[in-house]
Coordinates of C-alpha atoms and ligand atoms in Angstrom, one line a residue:
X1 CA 168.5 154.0 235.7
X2 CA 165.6 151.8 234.7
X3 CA 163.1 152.8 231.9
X4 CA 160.7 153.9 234.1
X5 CA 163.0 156.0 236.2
X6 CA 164.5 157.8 233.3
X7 CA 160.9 158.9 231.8
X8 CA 159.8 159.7 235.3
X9 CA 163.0 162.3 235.8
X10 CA 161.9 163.5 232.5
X11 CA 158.1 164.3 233.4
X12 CA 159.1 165.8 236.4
X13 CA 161.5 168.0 234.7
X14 CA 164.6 166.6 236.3
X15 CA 166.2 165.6 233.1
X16 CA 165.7 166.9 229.4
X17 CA 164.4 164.5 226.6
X18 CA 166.9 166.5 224.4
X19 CA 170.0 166.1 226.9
X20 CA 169.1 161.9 226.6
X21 CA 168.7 162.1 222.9
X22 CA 172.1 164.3 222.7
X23 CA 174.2 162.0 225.1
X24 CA 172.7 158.9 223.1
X25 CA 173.8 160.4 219.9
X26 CA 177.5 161.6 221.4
X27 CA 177.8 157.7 222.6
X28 CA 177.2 156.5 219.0
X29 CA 179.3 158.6 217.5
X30 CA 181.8 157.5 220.5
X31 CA 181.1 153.7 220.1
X32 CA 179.9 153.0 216.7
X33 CA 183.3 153.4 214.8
X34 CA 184.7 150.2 216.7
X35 CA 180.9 148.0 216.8
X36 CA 179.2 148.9 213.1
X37 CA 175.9 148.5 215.2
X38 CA 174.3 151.2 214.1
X39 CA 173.9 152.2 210.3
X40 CA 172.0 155.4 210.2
X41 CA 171.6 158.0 213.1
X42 CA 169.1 160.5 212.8
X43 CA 170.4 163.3 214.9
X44 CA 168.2 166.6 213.5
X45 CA 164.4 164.3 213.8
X46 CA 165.7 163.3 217.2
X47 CA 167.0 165.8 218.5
X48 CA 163.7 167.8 217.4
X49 CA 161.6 165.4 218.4
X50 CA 163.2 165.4 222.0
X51 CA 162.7 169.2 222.2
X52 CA 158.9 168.4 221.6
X53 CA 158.7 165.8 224.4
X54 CA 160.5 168.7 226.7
X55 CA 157.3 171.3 225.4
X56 CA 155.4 169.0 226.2
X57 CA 156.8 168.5 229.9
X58 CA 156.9 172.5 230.2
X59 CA 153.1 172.8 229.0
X60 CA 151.8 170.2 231.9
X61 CA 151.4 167.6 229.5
X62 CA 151.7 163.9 229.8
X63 CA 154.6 163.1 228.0
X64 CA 153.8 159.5 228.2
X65 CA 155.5 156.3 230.1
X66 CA 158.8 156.7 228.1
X67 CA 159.4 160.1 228.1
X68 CA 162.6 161.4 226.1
X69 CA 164.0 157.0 226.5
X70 CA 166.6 157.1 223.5
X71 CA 165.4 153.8 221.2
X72 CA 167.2 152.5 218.6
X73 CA 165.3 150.0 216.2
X74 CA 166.4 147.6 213.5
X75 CA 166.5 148.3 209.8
X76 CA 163.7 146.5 209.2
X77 CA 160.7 148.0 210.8
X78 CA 159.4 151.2 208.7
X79 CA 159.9 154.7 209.5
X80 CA 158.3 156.8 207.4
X81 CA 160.5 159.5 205.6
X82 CA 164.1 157.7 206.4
X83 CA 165.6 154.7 204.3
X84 CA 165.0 151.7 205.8
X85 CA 167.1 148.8 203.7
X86 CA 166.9 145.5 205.9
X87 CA 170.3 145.8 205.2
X88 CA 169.9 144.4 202.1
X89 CA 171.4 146.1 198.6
X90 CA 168.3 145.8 197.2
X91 CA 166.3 148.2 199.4
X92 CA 169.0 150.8 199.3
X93 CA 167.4 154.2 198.7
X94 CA 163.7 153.0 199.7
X95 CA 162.0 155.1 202.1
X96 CA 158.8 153.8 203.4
X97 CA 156.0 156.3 203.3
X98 CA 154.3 154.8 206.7
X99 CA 155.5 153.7 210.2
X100 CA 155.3 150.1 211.7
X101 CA 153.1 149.9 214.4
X102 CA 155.1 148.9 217.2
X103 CA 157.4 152.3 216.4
X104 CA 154.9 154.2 216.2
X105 CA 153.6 153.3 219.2
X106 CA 156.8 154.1 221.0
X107 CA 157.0 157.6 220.0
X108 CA 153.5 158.4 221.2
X109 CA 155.0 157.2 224.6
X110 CA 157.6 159.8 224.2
X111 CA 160.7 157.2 223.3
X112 CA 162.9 158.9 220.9
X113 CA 163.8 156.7 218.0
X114 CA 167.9 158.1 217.1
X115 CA 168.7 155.4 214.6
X116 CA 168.3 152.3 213.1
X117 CA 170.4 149.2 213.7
X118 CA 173.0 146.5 211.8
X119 CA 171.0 142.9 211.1
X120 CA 171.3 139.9 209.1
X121 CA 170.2 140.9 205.7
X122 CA 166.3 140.5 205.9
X123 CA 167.2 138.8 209.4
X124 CA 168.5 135.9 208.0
X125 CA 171.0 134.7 209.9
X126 CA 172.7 134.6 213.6
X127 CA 175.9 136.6 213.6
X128 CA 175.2 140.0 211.9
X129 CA 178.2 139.0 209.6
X130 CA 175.1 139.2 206.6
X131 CA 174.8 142.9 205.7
X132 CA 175.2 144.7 202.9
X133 CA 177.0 147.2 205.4
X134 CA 179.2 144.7 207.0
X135 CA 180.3 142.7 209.9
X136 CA 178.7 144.1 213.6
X137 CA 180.9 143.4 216.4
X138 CA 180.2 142.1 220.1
X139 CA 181.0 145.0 222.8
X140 CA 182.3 142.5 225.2
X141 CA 184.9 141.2 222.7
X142 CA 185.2 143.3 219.4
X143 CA 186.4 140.0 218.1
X144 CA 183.1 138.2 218.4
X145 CA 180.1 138.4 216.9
X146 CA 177.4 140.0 218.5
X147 CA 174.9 137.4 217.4
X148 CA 172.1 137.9 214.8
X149 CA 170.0 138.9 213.4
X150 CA 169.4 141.8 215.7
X151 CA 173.2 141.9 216.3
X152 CA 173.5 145.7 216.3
X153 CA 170.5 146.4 218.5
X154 CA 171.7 143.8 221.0
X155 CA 175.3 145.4 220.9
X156 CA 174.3 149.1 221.1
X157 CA 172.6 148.3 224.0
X158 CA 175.4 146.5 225.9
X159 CA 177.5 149.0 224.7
X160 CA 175.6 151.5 226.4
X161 CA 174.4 153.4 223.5
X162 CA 170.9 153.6 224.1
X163 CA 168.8 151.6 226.8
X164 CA 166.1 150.1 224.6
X165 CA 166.6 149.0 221.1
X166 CA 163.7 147.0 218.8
X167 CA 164.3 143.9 217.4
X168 CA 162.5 141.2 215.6
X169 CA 162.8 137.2 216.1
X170 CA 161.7 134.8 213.6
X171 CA 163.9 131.7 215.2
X172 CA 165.9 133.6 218.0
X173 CA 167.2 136.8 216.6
X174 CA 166.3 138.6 219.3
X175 CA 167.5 136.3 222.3
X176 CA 170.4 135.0 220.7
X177 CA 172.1 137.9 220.4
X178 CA 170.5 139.3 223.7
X179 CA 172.7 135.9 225.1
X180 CA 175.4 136.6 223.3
X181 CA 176.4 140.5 224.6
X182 CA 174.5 140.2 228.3
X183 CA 171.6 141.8 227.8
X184 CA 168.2 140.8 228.7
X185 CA 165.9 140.1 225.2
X186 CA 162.1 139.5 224.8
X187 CA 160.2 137.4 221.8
X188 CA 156.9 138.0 222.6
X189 CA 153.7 135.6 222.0
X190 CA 152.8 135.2 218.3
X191 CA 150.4 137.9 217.3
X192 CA 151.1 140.4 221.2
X193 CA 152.9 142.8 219.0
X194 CA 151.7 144.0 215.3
X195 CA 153.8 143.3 212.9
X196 CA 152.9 145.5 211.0
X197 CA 155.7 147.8 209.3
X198 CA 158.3 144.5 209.5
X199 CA 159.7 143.6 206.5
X200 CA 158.7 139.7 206.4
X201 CA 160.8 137.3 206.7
X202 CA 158.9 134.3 208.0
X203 CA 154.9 135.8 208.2
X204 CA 153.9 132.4 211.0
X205 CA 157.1 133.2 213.1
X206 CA 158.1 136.6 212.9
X207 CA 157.7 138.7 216.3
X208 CA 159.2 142.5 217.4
X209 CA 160.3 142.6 220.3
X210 CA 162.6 144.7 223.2
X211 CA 166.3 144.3 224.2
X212 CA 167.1 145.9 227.5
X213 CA 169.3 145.8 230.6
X214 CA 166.8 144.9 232.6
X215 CA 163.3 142.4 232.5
X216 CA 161.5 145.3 234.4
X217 CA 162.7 147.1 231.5
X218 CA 161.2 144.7 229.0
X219 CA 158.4 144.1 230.6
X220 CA 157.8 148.0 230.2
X221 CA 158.7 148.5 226.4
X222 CA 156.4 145.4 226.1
X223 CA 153.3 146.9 227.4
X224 CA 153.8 149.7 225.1
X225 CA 154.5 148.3 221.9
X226 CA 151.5 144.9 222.7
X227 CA 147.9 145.1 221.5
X228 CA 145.6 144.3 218.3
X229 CA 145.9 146.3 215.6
X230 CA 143.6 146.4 212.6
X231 CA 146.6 146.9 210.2
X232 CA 147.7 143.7 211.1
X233 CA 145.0 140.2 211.1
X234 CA 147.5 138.1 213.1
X235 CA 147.9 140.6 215.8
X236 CA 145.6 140.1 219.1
X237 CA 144.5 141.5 222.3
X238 CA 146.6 140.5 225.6
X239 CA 144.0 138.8 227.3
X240 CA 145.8 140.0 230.2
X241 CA 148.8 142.2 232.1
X242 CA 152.3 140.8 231.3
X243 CA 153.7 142.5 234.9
X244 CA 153.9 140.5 237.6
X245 CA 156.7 141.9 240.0
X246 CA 157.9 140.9 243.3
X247 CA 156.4 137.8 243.7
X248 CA 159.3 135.3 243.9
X249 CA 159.4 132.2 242.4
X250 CA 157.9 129.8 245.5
X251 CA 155.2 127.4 243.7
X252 CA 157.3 128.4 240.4
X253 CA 156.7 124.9 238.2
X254 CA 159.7 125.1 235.9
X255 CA 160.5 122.2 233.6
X256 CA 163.3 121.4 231.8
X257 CA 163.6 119.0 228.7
X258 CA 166.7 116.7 229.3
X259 CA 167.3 117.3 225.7
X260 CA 168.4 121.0 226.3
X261 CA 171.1 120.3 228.9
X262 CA 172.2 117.1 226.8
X263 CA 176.1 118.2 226.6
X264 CA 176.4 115.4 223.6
X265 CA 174.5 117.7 221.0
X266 CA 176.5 120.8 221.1
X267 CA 175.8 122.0 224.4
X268 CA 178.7 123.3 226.1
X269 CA 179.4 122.0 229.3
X270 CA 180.2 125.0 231.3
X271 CA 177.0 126.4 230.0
X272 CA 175.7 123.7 231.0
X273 CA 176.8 123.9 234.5
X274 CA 175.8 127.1 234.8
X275 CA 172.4 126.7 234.2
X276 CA 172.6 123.9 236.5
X277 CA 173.5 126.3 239.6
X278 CA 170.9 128.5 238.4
X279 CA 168.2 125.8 238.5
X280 CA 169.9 125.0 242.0
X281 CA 169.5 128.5 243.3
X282 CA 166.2 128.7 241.8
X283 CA 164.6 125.5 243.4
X284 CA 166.2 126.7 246.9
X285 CA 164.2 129.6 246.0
X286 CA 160.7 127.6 246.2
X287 CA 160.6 126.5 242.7
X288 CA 159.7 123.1 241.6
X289 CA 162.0 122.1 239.0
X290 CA 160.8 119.2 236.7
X291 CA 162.1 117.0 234.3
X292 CA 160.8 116.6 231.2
X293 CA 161.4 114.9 228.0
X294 CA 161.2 116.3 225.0
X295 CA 162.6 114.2 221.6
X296 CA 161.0 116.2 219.3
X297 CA 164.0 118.7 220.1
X298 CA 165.4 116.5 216.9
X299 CA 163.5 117.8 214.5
X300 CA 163.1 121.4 215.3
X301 CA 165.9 122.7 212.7
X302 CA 164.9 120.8 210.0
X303 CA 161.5 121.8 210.5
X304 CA 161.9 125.7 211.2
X305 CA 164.2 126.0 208.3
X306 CA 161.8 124.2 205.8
X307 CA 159.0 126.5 206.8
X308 CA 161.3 129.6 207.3
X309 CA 162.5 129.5 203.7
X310 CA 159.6 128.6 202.3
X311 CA 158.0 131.8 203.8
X312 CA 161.0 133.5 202.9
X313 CA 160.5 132.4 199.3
X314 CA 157.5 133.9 199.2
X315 CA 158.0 137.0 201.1
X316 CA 161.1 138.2 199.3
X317 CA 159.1 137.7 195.7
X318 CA 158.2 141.5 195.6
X319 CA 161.4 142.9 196.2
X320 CA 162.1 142.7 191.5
X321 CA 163.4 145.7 191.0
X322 CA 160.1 146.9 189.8
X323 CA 158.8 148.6 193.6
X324 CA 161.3 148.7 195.4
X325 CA 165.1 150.1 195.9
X326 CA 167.5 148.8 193.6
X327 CA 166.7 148.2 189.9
X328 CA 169.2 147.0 187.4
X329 CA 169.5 148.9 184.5
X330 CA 170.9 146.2 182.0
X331 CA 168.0 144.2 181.5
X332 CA 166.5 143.3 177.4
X333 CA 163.1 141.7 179.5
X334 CA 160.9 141.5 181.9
X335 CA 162.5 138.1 182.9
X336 CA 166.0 139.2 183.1
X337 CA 165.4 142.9 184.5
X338 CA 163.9 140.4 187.5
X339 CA 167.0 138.2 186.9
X340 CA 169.7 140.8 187.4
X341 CA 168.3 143.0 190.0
X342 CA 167.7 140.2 192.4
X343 CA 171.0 138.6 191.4
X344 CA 173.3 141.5 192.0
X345 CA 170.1 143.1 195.2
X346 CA 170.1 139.8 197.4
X347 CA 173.4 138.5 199.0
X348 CA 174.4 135.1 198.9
X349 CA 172.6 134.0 202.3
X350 CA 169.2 135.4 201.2
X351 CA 169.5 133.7 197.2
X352 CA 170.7 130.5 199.0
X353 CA 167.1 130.7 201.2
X354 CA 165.3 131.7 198.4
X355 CA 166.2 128.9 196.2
X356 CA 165.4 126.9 199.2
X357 CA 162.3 127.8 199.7
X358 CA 160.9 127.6 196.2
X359 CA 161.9 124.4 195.4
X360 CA 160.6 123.2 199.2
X361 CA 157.0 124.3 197.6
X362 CA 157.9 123.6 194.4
X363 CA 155.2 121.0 192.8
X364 CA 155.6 117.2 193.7
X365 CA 157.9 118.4 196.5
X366 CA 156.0 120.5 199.0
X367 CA 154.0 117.1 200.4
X368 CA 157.7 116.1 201.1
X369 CA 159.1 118.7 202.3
X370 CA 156.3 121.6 203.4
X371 CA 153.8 119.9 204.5
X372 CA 155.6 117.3 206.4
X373 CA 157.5 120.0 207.9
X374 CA 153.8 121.6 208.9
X375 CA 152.7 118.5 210.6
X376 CA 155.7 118.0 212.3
X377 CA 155.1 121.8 213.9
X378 CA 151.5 120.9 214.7
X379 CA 152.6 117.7 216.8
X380 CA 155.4 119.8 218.7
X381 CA 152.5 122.7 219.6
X382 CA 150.6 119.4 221.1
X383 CA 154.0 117.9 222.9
X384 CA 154.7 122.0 224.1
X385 CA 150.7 122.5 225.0
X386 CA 150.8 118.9 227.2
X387 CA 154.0 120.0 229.0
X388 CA 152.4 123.8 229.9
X389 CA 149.3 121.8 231.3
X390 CA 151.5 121.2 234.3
X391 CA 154.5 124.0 234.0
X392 CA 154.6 127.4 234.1
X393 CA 157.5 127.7 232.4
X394 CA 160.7 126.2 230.0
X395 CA 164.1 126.8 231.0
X396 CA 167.1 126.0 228.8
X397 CA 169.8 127.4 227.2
X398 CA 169.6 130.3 224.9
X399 CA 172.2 129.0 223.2
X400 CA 174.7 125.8 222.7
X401 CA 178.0 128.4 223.5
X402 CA 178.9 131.7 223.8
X403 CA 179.9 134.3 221.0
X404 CA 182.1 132.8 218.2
X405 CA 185.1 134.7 216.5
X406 CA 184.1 136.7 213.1
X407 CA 184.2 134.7 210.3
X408 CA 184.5 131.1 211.9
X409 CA 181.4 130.0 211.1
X410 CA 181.0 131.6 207.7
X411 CA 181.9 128.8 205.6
X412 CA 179.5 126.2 207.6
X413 CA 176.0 126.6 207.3
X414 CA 175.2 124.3 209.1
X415 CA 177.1 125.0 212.3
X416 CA 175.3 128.7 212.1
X417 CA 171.9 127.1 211.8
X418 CA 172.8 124.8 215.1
X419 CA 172.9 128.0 216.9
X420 CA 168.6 128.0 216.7
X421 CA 168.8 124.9 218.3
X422 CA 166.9 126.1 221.4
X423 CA 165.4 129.2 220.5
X424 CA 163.2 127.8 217.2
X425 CA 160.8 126.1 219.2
X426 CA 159.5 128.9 220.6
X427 CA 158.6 130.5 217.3
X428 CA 157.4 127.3 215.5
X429 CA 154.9 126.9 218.7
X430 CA 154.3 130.8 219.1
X431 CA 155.0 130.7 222.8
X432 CA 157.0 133.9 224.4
X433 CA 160.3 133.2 225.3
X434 CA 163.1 135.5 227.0
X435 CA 166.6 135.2 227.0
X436 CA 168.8 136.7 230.9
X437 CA 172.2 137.1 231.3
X438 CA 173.2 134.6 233.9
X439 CA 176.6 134.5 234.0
X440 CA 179.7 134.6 232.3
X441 CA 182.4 131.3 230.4
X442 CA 185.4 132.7 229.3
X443 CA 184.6 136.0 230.2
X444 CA 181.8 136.1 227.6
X445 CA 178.0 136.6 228.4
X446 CA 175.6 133.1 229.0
X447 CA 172.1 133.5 228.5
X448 CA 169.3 131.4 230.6
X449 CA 166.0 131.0 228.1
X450 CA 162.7 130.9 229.2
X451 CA 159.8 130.1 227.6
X452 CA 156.2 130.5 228.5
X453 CA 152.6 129.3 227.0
X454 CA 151.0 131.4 224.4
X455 CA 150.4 134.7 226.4
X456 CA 151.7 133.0 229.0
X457 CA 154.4 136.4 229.4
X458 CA 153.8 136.9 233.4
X459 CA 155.1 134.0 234.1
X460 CA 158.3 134.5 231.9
X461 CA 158.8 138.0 234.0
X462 CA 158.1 136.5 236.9
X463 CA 160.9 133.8 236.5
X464 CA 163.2 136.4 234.6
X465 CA 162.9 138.4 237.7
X466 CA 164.3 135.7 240.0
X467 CA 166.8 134.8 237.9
X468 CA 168.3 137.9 237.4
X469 CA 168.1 138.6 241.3
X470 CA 170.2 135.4 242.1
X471 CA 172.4 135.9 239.5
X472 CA 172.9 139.3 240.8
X473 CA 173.4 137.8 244.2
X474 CA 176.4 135.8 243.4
X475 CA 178.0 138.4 241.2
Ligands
LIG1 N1 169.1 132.3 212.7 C1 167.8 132.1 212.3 C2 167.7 132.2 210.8 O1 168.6 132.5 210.2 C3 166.8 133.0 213.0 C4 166.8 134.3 212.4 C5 165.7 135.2 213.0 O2 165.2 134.9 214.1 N2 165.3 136.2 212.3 O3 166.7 132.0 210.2

């Protein structure tokens, strides 16, 4: 049943919120031994919470456009009264007193939030193997990971667990992993959804968004989570409806950067095939398929990851053991209470970045490294903003492969960073971009990634739509 459906059978009584939120939790408990994709359910709130949305039904009321839809969301947006870690040691035991908008939000639509998903501590990193409560693993192949950072949102929802989980992307950590289990996964336009309530990671790049089993689906979630927000100065009004059904793709003007299907940088080539056929099936469709160039493409992981840890520096300076979660005890100073807590509070992924980022702005440097990296991002939102003069859309790869095995890419930084190799750009330009299952290598899920222009989401739905009807068509 789609999102829609499932609310609609709750307002009319056909189904019980409560009997959702129940099943949900029963599937958790079920599926969550194996997967580690979920790290705190809250059964009583949700369950009483459900019952609420079923008085509400009973009364006449409008129990809003997601009526008694189980959500999960990722362990870093803020729910007020439950822990909320990042999944990060140095968070444990902190309990937010307020919750992010986009959450909020969903409950006054009548979702039904039953717990709170496995990530990358502080969403650093693309294979959920970073968290302080372990490894997640990919429903389609427990010995794979799911992806990251929003591994365990992506995996509960392929897993069947709930049918809309929250995650955020600051270089691809929502579509990655969306790729990487077969579901369908959304980063929305820099400033559509508030952010506020996310625990920052990269403040320029960061973006909550919805994974799904459907683009209908995301397209929903989307409309309900969007919109300015006066708690948040980056977020802005839609200047118009992301939903644009049924249309087809005829007149469609997709391009595609020779540099994403370019098999000699990583790209696998029977990913690479596959998106070929798609692009085929797509142009018989009435698309115009265009190529374009795009060299730039080069530059784009050096660039997001000088700007990510720099931000990342920055952000993570408040987290001292003085206001937050974990504090060591040991300390004779100041200066070394600071010391310890945030040696023995931050894994080794999150001290690596941090170190990064400070001495990237670090005096004498920054001009070298910052602020190059900053001009560099300007000129690729002028290269992005000449190609969407004539395109609707960019299709690509989400990523170079499918899901790797546990622990193969632990000891290479480097080969984990390639994974951002297509998804980046996106977030260093602000654009929307969605990642669709469109087929399978190896018997693991491929993802197609689209991008659109800044707010340029209808046109992402629009080609989502048709590629997840001709991919359905030769299933
Ligand atoms: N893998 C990228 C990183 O580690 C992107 C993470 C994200 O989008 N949060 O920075």
């Amino acid at each position: 049943m789609s999102l829609r459906e499932t609310a609609r059978a709750v307002a009319s009584g056909k189904l019980s919120a409560r009997g959702l939120a129940q099943q949900a939790l029963e599937r958790a408990e079920a599926k969550n031994p194996a997967l580690n994709a979920i790290v705190r359910l809250r059964a009583q709130a949700a369950l009483s919470e459900a019952a609420a949305i079923d008085r509400r039904v009973a009364a006449g009321e409008d129990p809003g456009v997601l009526a008694g839809v189980p959500v999960l969301i990722k362990d870093n947006l803020a729910l007020e009264g439950t822990e909320v870690t990042a999944c990060s040691r140095i968070l444990k035991g902190f309990v937010p007193p307020y919750t992010a908008t986009a959450v909020r939000k969903l409950q006054q639509a009548g979702a039904v939030i039953i717990g709170q998903t496995n990530m990358d501590e502080f969403a650093m990193g693309s294979s959920t193997e970073h968290s302080c409560y372990g490894p997640c693993r990919n429903p389609r192949d427990v010995a794979c990971v799911p992806g990251g950072s929003s591994g365990g949102s992506a995996a509960a929802v392929a897993a069947g667990i709930a049918p809309l989980a929250l995650g955020t992307d600051t270089g691809g950590s929502i579509r990655q992993p969306a790729a990487f289990c077969g579901v369908v996964g959304l980063k929305p336009t820099y400033g559509r959804v508030s952010r506020y309530g996310l625990f920052a990671y990269g403040s320029s790049l960061d973006q909550i968004g919805p994974l799904t089993h459907s683009v209908a689906d995301a397209a929903l979630a989307l409309s309900v989570i969007e919109g300015r927000d006066d708690l948040d100065a980056t977020s802005l009004a839609a200047p118009g409806p992301a939903h644009v059904y049924g249309e087809g793709v005829r007149g469609l003007r997709i391009a595609v950067p020779r540099e994403f299907m370019d098999t000699s940088k990583g790209l696998r080539r029977e990913v690479a095939s596959l998106l070929r056929d798609l692009l085929d099936r797509l142009a018989r469709e009435g698309a115009e398929i265009r190529e374009v160039s795009l060299p730039v493409l080069d530059y784009v992981i050096p660039v997001y990851y000088l700007i990510a840890v720099s931000e990342a520096s920055s952000n993570l300076a408040r987290y001292d053991g003085v206001r937050y979660g974990l504090r060591s005890g040991a300390g004779k100073s100041l200066a070394e209470l600071y010391g310890r807590t945030r040696a023995e509070g931050f894994g080794r992924e999150a001290q690596v970045r941090v170190l990064l980022g400070t001495y990237a702005l670090s005096a004498g440097y920054s001009d070298a490294y910052y602020k190059k990296a900053d001009r560099l991002r300007r000129h690729l939102r002028g290269r992005m903003d000449a190609i969407f003069r004539d395109v609707d859309v960019v299709v690509g790869p989400t990523a170079p492969d499918v899901a790797f095995r546990l622990g193969e890419k632990l000891s290479d930084p480097l080969s984990m960073y390639m994974q951002d190799l297509y998804t980046t750009l996106a977030n260093l330009v602000q654009s929307p971009a969605m990642s669709v299952p469109c087929g399978e290598v190896d018997g693991l899920p491929v993802g197609v990634q689209i991008m659109g222009r800044p707010f340029g989401e209808a046109d992402v739905f629009r080609a989502g739509t048709a590629a997840e009807q001709v991919c359905a068509a030769v299933s």
